[in-house]
């Protein structure tokens, strides 16, 4: 990740993008995991900008789905889903700042098969749900337990093995006064399920409250665009992130940087609103920081913008809009 | 409100729909108003089923918009909008119960002109917003201060006076673990902006946490379907509600009863999902409690269901679907 | 319909809202019914403004569903659904004009039971469809045949009889160059399924091509808001309309006038876009013809606008937004 | 395009994927271009399967926007936009068949600057439109004329040059009885604006009427995902396609094959419905032709499906969902 030295995090961060003190949040240190993003929980850790934190994340079901014969509806207890580590209090962070989080590594942990995906009633992109509320009968439940290793990938069956391309499904800062389900993505991040939030990327999150209060969890070993049935290859991990703080960089929705591109992330329903949010933020970013006229940015993105669909299953849908650095810096 | 003796509240309520002890929540007793619906605030009042509570509600701007020359964007401080009274802890209420709230009276309070409506940027049904995120320029701000009395109605201008048809714009119970902005309507009620939640109606709310934790506020002196520009005739009030508790009546979304009809209320985006939620709940209610076959209820509502659009401006849109009692009980 | 003398049709129509020559379009005179709204069909009738035309409409299934044991999927042959009478060529009508159609009477015709409603797969407001394309199993088919008379209403079952409140489900002019399925509502009218298009109303339709080319059909004996399962009480009728022409009254979407209110009609997906269209058209109408400032009209409709949901089942959803004449003319 | 020998077109086509007779449709041969996809126009050419046809396409504005000082609203005459070549009658094609169209080459034609993009009122992904009907003021019009060559790409300005990545913006067969604007994408193809419909791909289109009646036009020299402002780099071209016919391969929505992946294409509003259509079609294709259990396909696509956003600006939005051949054939 050589490019990181030239990242926005390196150029503007309080810690200059340099690694500082190392921390851990093991399962034991975490104790109770959290199911909301909010300011009401006590920080599990307080760090300075530059901190490198290794977290033991649970899978989205907190490890309760162990066998392919398990019944999700009998085992899972809504709304106690998608357990999150944190919150991490970042010294110096105030409303109006930006929290930069570089994703350094994600490794599977726990006994095999450590990957889980499943079908459960009223959840998913191709079924009736609580919101798209219909009278059709549900699909039957189905559970798949999958062997997942960094070396060999995700073993789907005898014929198909998918590469291990892990990312953080849910990550964000706390809202200012709300505490919102970790199942939801929104302006502060949350359950975006966007594969670009993977190893080597830096995500920039708006700080809405003192200390930023970073939460994360829900790592996916592999996921297609849209997370179609609502459950990627969920797995528990050791996830290492480097945290920095950019004072006074104020924006509304999460942003992301990789070696190759800049991305803005919108979450909303209907899906076109997620796309509008993402692209409008990108237009404004190009105008604010890259010297583009706003209308010119709008016309240029028409010719070269890229869109990644994160999820089409959560309470809000998530899309990222991006432009290559080659063009943005031309 | 003679029909109340035959209401579901009267037939199934712990207090049998009978008035019990009277309480007040004045501005002074309320102290700090709330901007989220959640379980983290201390109850301002604890009551038994049957309680009759008179509340001094603020308008949605907490009285800060005083003159037609005021600038909303300079005065208002998001997310500290739509202040709510409560929470009221109801003894005996547990998750899975239903809280019944009969709306007994709503009267304007405070000096005239006590009504306020306004246009502010990025908010409203016919403008680009934070979610429907566009590049068009905004409309100019505009504030209207309106004389509102129960006797003479809402004086729009020299030619037009609208009848005083007050209702509670925002009312609901607490989510179980979330604390959600009072600007949002959802499964627990909240900012539904549905004119049917007026004097003479009983609203039935799902109880999600111990004590139910009832919040209310945001009374409107008049409002059209959809609350088009996002701001009805907002006004501070004395609002009196009677609270009852129905043990073990479990459902997901708010329901409403008047002398003439039963209504179910859905809130979602896109708007068709709000309509689907409302109608599916009504189908299920007819099947569960009125002896209809589910498919037959679906076909019958096709011929006689009624829809009321509450809001087309909040983070979720709200619709009520209803059937007359004459048909439901035929 | 005494108010008609004061209607827009009477004040601006070429025929001054007066009845002219009487015509019929019987089944035999119609010959082949039409399944698209377009300019490619030969007119079945040419009339002058003022013409009063009595039409023998088919039901939406062209009478093919005769028994409750019939299978819609076996009998119906998509896209040959929703047969329409017409087109009627109106002398003098040119693009940019308005066609006024006063609905004078609708009477059931044919042997009893002449009403039909049904459930078929992938169609309806509470089921997965071709557009809301899901994997859930379908509901079973079900057909209901219903006795419908003007005197006794719609006999649902031994306990429930609904009043006969007939309206024209599908009516409109031809697009300029397109020929669009009669299942779809759009800017020219079409399959709006809006109960306000009933006896006593005048609908104003934009003229998009020479002669206007009026089509109509699909009369409903009763229908709830939204036409929930997609099939109202369909029935064949004698429908009588009076046609007038308003030269140079140019607008984009259908409008409607009754004794009591003015309405604008929008059709789109998602549903909020239908609401936006309808309300924006109403704002503009108030500004153009009733002396309102546009922003003032927007704020006033917020307090007194009314919304009627036509359909939530067709390729586009339809909503009407209205204001009372009392306020519009204040 | 060596892989073409193994394509579905080669394996199932009447012509076995082999090139047959060569044809041209020059501007002169085309004569009048078309603005609807429908069965009412006379074929401009009749071919056998295997035909290789080189077409002189116009740009979406029929070449009328010549200078950056031109005013689109004054020059363009809705609905006479997006002119199409065709229709091409394919011998032997009947309803229920599939038309395979391999895109062999696309080359710019005409004097430089031959590329055009522009902003016009009420059109585009980040502005209020006729459907998302709002009261905000419009953006100003703006026209960009761009030099486009196959060798040097699209010259945006002194600093930015985009690669020439041409594709066919609008291509499809005729509906059975409708004639639909060439601005709209739908089940028969049309204005999908999907960059994957480029050189080297084979698009499979459902045949809805005798002869299939292929239309095409609207080639783009470059386009980002979503075609954000609604106007890609439009340019006139020489476009060469090879046409084949697959008897009895019946499906509802367009499909696409490249060397690397299979794609299904959905068009709808709201955008999630386009995604649902595309993914449901892909699930069904995997189940029908690749030996997958339907639920297993649904779960697998959750982990490895890819989504490409075509347009977020047309009357329906278009998305493609895809799976790599490596996985589909594993």
PDB file of C-alpha atoms in Angstrom, chain B residues 117-119 123-127 129 132 139-140 142-144 146 156-157 159-162 165 195 222-233 269-272 275-277 279-280 283 290-293 295-309 312 317 319 327-330, chain C residues 117-119 123-127 129 132 139-140 142-144 146 156-157 159-162 165 195 222-233 269-272 275-277 279-280 283 290-293 295-309 312 317 319 327-330:
ATOM      1  CA  UNK B 117     -45.534  27.304   7.926  1.00  0.00           C
ATOM      2  CA  UNK B 118     -42.464  27.843   5.815  1.00  0.00           C
ATOM      3  CA  UNK B 119     -40.289  26.870   2.883  1.00  0.00           C
ATOM      4  CA  UNK B 123     -36.968  19.999   2.287  1.00  0.00           C
ATOM      5  CA  UNK B 124     -40.405  19.367   0.856  1.00  0.00           C
ATOM      6  CA  UNK B 125     -42.360  17.253  -1.578  1.00  0.00           C
ATOM      7  CA  UNK B 126     -41.790  19.311  -4.724  1.00  0.00           C
ATOM      8  CA  UNK B 127     -38.116  20.134  -4.302  1.00  0.00           C
ATOM      9  CA  UNK B 129     -33.741  17.153  -0.981  1.00  0.00           C
ATOM     10  CA  UNK B 132     -33.506  13.113  -3.832  1.00  0.00           C
ATOM     11  CA  UNK B 139     -36.377  27.770  -3.883  1.00  0.00           C
ATOM     12  CA  UNK B 140     -36.095  30.884  -1.756  1.00  0.00           C
ATOM     13  CA  UNK B 142     -40.375  31.899   2.933  1.00  0.00           C
ATOM     14  CA  UNK B 143     -42.138  32.071   6.312  1.00  0.00           C
ATOM     15  CA  UNK B 144     -45.848  32.486   6.946  1.00  0.00           C
ATOM     16  CA  UNK B 146     -50.893  32.505  10.721  1.00  0.00           C
ATOM     17  CA  UNK B 156     -54.511  32.075   5.420  1.00  0.00           C
ATOM     18  CA  UNK B 157     -55.178  35.528   3.991  1.00  0.00           C
ATOM     19  CA  UNK B 159     -59.829  35.632   1.176  1.00  0.00           C
ATOM     20  CA  UNK B 160     -59.058  32.176   2.496  1.00  0.00           C
ATOM     21  CA  UNK B 161     -59.723  30.733   5.935  1.00  0.00           C
ATOM     22  CA  UNK B 162     -59.229  27.021   6.510  1.00  0.00           C
ATOM     23  CA  UNK B 165     -58.829  20.416  11.958  1.00  0.00           C
ATOM     24  CA  UNK B 195     -54.558  13.888   9.476  1.00  0.00           C
ATOM     25  CA  UNK B 222     -54.572  22.051   9.263  1.00  0.00           C
ATOM     26  CA  UNK B 223     -52.852  19.907   6.677  1.00  0.00           C
ATOM     27  CA  UNK B 224     -53.530  18.660   3.215  1.00  0.00           C
ATOM     28  CA  UNK B 225     -52.820  15.127   2.060  1.00  0.00           C
ATOM     29  CA  UNK B 226     -49.077  14.641   1.733  1.00  0.00           C
ATOM     30  CA  UNK B 227     -48.043  17.762   3.695  1.00  0.00           C
ATOM     31  CA  UNK B 228     -46.741  18.996   0.399  1.00  0.00           C
ATOM     32  CA  UNK B 229     -44.062  21.557   1.245  1.00  0.00           C
ATOM     33  CA  UNK B 230     -43.129  19.619   4.377  1.00  0.00           C
ATOM     34  CA  UNK B 231     -44.504  22.119   6.872  1.00  0.00           C
ATOM     35  CA  UNK B 232     -48.181  22.062   7.814  1.00  0.00           C
ATOM     36  CA  UNK B 233     -49.756  24.774   9.937  1.00  0.00           C
ATOM     37  CA  UNK B 269     -39.838   4.638   0.648  1.00  0.00           C
ATOM     38  CA  UNK B 270     -40.632   4.372  -2.168  1.00  0.00           C
ATOM     39  CA  UNK B 271     -44.248   5.343  -1.574  1.00  0.00           C
ATOM     40  CA  UNK B 272     -45.631   2.124  -3.018  1.00  0.00           C
ATOM     41  CA  UNK B 275     -49.047   1.474   0.512  1.00  0.00           C
ATOM     42  CA  UNK B 276     -48.093  -2.197   0.436  1.00  0.00           C
ATOM     43  CA  UNK B 277     -47.351  -2.217   4.158  1.00  0.00           C
ATOM     44  CA  UNK B 279     -52.763  -2.714   2.883  1.00  0.00           C
ATOM     45  CA  UNK B 280     -51.014  -5.948   3.848  1.00  0.00           C
ATOM     46  CA  UNK B 283     -55.582  -7.750   4.935  1.00  0.00           C
ATOM     47  CA  UNK B 290     -62.938 -10.200  11.373  1.00  0.00           C
ATOM     48  CA  UNK B 291     -63.365 -13.676   9.972  1.00  0.00           C
ATOM     49  CA  UNK B 292     -62.189 -13.042   6.439  1.00  0.00           C
ATOM     50  CA  UNK B 293     -60.209 -15.419   4.310  1.00  0.00           C
ATOM     51  CA  UNK B 295     -57.420 -13.768  -0.322  1.00  0.00           C
ATOM     52  CA  UNK B 296     -61.026 -12.725   0.005  1.00  0.00           C
ATOM     53  CA  UNK B 297     -59.978  -9.738   2.114  1.00  0.00           C
ATOM     54  CA  UNK B 298     -57.443  -8.844  -0.566  1.00  0.00           C
ATOM     55  CA  UNK B 299     -60.108  -8.980  -3.273  1.00  0.00           C
ATOM     56  CA  UNK B 300     -62.660  -7.089  -1.203  1.00  0.00           C
ATOM     57  CA  UNK B 301     -60.264  -4.255  -0.330  1.00  0.00           C
ATOM     58  CA  UNK B 302     -59.656  -3.935  -4.057  1.00  0.00           C
ATOM     59  CA  UNK B 303     -63.280  -2.834  -4.317  1.00  0.00           C
ATOM     60  CA  UNK B 304     -63.739  -0.743  -1.169  1.00  0.00           C
ATOM     61  CA  UNK B 305     -60.413   0.094   0.513  1.00  0.00           C
ATOM     62  CA  UNK B 306     -59.567   3.745   1.100  1.00  0.00           C
ATOM     63  CA  UNK B 307     -56.129   5.333   1.180  1.00  0.00           C
ATOM     64  CA  UNK B 308     -55.047   8.524   2.922  1.00  0.00           C
ATOM     65  CA  UNK B 309     -51.659   9.988   2.133  1.00  0.00           C
ATOM     66  CA  UNK B 312     -44.675  12.691   1.050  1.00  0.00           C
ATOM     67  CA  UNK B 317     -43.582   8.442   3.424  1.00  0.00           C
ATOM     68  CA  UNK B 319     -50.063   6.185   4.041  1.00  0.00           C
ATOM     69  CA  UNK B 327     -68.215  -3.587   5.774  1.00  0.00           C
ATOM     70  CA  UNK B 328     -65.692  -5.032   8.213  1.00  0.00           C
ATOM     71  CA  UNK B 329     -68.479  -6.062  10.564  1.00  0.00           C
ATOM     72  CA  UNK B 330     -70.974  -7.126   7.901  1.00  0.00           C
TER      73      UNK B 330
ATOM     74  CA  UNK C 117     -62.851  -9.677 -10.437  1.00  0.00           C
ATOM     75  CA  UNK C 118     -59.978 -12.097 -10.138  1.00  0.00           C
ATOM     76  CA  UNK C 119     -56.507 -12.919  -8.921  1.00  0.00           C
ATOM     77  CA  UNK C 123     -50.297  -9.075 -11.235  1.00  0.00           C
ATOM     78  CA  UNK C 124     -51.561  -6.945  -8.377  1.00  0.00           C
ATOM     79  CA  UNK C 125     -50.506  -4.542  -5.656  1.00  0.00           C
ATOM     80  CA  UNK C 126     -49.614  -7.067  -2.962  1.00  0.00           C
ATOM     81  CA  UNK C 127     -47.787  -9.632  -5.054  1.00  0.00           C
ATOM     82  CA  UNK C 129     -44.932  -8.959 -10.570  1.00  0.00           C
ATOM     83  CA  UNK C 132     -41.172  -6.169  -8.949  1.00  0.00           C
ATOM     84  CA  UNK C 139     -50.884 -16.837  -5.051  1.00  0.00           C
ATOM     85  CA  UNK C 140     -53.442 -19.250  -6.501  1.00  0.00           C
ATOM     86  CA  UNK C 142     -59.266 -17.042  -8.107  1.00  0.00           C
ATOM     87  CA  UNK C 143     -62.247 -15.707 -10.050  1.00  0.00           C
ATOM     88  CA  UNK C 144     -65.309 -13.977  -8.620  1.00  0.00           C
ATOM     89  CA  UNK C 146     -70.661 -10.695  -9.234  1.00  0.00           C
ATOM     90  CA  UNK C 156     -70.176  -9.273  -2.967  1.00  0.00           C
ATOM     91  CA  UNK C 157     -71.742 -12.022  -0.869  1.00  0.00           C
ATOM     92  CA  UNK C 159     -73.503 -10.088   3.886  1.00  0.00           C
ATOM     93  CA  UNK C 160     -71.821  -7.424   1.814  1.00  0.00           C
ATOM     94  CA  UNK C 161     -73.247  -5.301  -0.971  1.00  0.00           C
ATOM     95  CA  UNK C 162     -71.234  -2.403  -2.309  1.00  0.00           C
ATOM     96  CA  UNK C 165     -70.219   3.750  -8.178  1.00  0.00           C
ATOM     97  CA  UNK C 195     -62.627   6.521  -9.320  1.00  0.00           C
ATOM     98  CA  UNK C 222     -66.844  -0.305  -7.824  1.00  0.00           C
ATOM     99  CA  UNK C 223     -63.236   0.157  -6.867  1.00  0.00           C
ATOM    100  CA  UNK C 224     -61.259   0.996  -3.793  1.00  0.00           C
ATOM    101  CA  UNK C 225     -58.314   3.364  -3.752  1.00  0.00           C
ATOM    102  CA  UNK C 226     -55.361   1.718  -5.454  1.00  0.00           C
ATOM    103  CA  UNK C 227     -57.310  -1.108  -7.139  1.00  0.00           C
ATOM    104  CA  UNK C 228     -55.404  -3.352  -4.806  1.00  0.00           C
ATOM    105  CA  UNK C 229     -55.387  -6.781  -6.483  1.00  0.00           C
ATOM    106  CA  UNK C 230     -55.326  -5.154  -9.920  1.00  0.00           C
ATOM    107  CA  UNK C 231     -58.851  -6.092 -10.920  1.00  0.00           C
ATOM    108  CA  UNK C 232     -61.793  -3.932  -9.843  1.00  0.00           C
ATOM    109  CA  UNK C 233     -65.379  -5.010 -10.408  1.00  0.00           C
ATOM    110  CA  UNK C 269     -43.238   4.966 -10.870  1.00  0.00           C
ATOM    111  CA  UNK C 270     -42.201   5.148  -8.132  1.00  0.00           C
ATOM    112  CA  UNK C 271     -45.460   6.355  -6.641  1.00  0.00           C
ATOM    113  CA  UNK C 272     -43.951   9.539  -5.233  1.00  0.00           C
ATOM    114  CA  UNK C 275     -47.714  12.472  -6.568  1.00  0.00           C
ATOM    115  CA  UNK C 276     -45.090  15.009  -7.592  1.00  0.00           C
ATOM    116  CA  UNK C 277     -46.466  15.222 -11.116  1.00  0.00           C
ATOM    117  CA  UNK C 279     -49.206  18.305  -7.349  1.00  0.00           C
ATOM    118  CA  UNK C 280     -46.800  20.219  -9.589  1.00  0.00           C
ATOM    119  CA  UNK C 283     -49.499  24.320  -8.473  1.00  0.00           C
ATOM    120  CA  UNK C 290     -56.446  31.315 -10.544  1.00  0.00           C
ATOM    121  CA  UNK C 291     -54.173  34.204  -9.718  1.00  0.00           C
ATOM    122  CA  UNK C 292     -51.916  32.461  -7.228  1.00  0.00           C
ATOM    123  CA  UNK C 293     -48.230  33.065  -6.823  1.00  0.00           C
ATOM    124  CA  UNK C 295     -44.855  29.454  -4.071  1.00  0.00           C
ATOM    125  CA  UNK C 296     -48.026  30.558  -2.327  1.00  0.00           C
ATOM    126  CA  UNK C 297     -49.975  27.854  -4.157  1.00  0.00           C
ATOM    127  CA  UNK C 298     -47.365  25.325  -3.036  1.00  0.00           C
ATOM    128  CA  UNK C 299     -47.716  26.415   0.578  1.00  0.00           C
ATOM    129  CA  UNK C 300     -51.513  26.533   0.443  1.00  0.00           C
ATOM    130  CA  UNK C 301     -51.844  23.052  -1.064  1.00  0.00           C
ATOM    131  CA  UNK C 302     -49.708  21.855   1.823  1.00  0.00           C
ATOM    132  CA  UNK C 303     -52.612  22.830   4.069  1.00  0.00           C
ATOM    133  CA  UNK C 304     -55.631  21.841   1.976  1.00  0.00           C
ATOM    134  CA  UNK C 305     -54.661  19.637  -0.981  1.00  0.00           C
ATOM    135  CA  UNK C 306     -56.346  16.264  -1.331  1.00  0.00           C
ATOM    136  CA  UNK C 307     -54.896  13.124  -2.901  1.00  0.00           C
ATOM    137  CA  UNK C 308     -56.744  10.186  -4.411  1.00  0.00           C
ATOM    138  CA  UNK C 309     -54.834   7.021  -5.226  1.00  0.00           C
ATOM    139  CA  UNK C 312     -50.993   0.897  -7.455  1.00  0.00           C
ATOM    140  CA  UNK C 317     -49.201   4.229 -10.682  1.00  0.00           C
ATOM    141  CA  UNK C 319     -52.709   9.660  -8.288  1.00  0.00           C
ATOM    142  CA  UNK C 327     -60.669  27.699  -2.058  1.00  0.00           C
ATOM    143  CA  UNK C 328     -59.446  27.940  -5.649  1.00  0.00           C
ATOM    144  CA  UNK C 329     -61.987  30.667  -6.374  1.00  0.00           C
ATOM    145  CA  UNK C 330     -61.761  32.464  -3.014  1.00  0.00           C
TER     146      UNK C 330
END
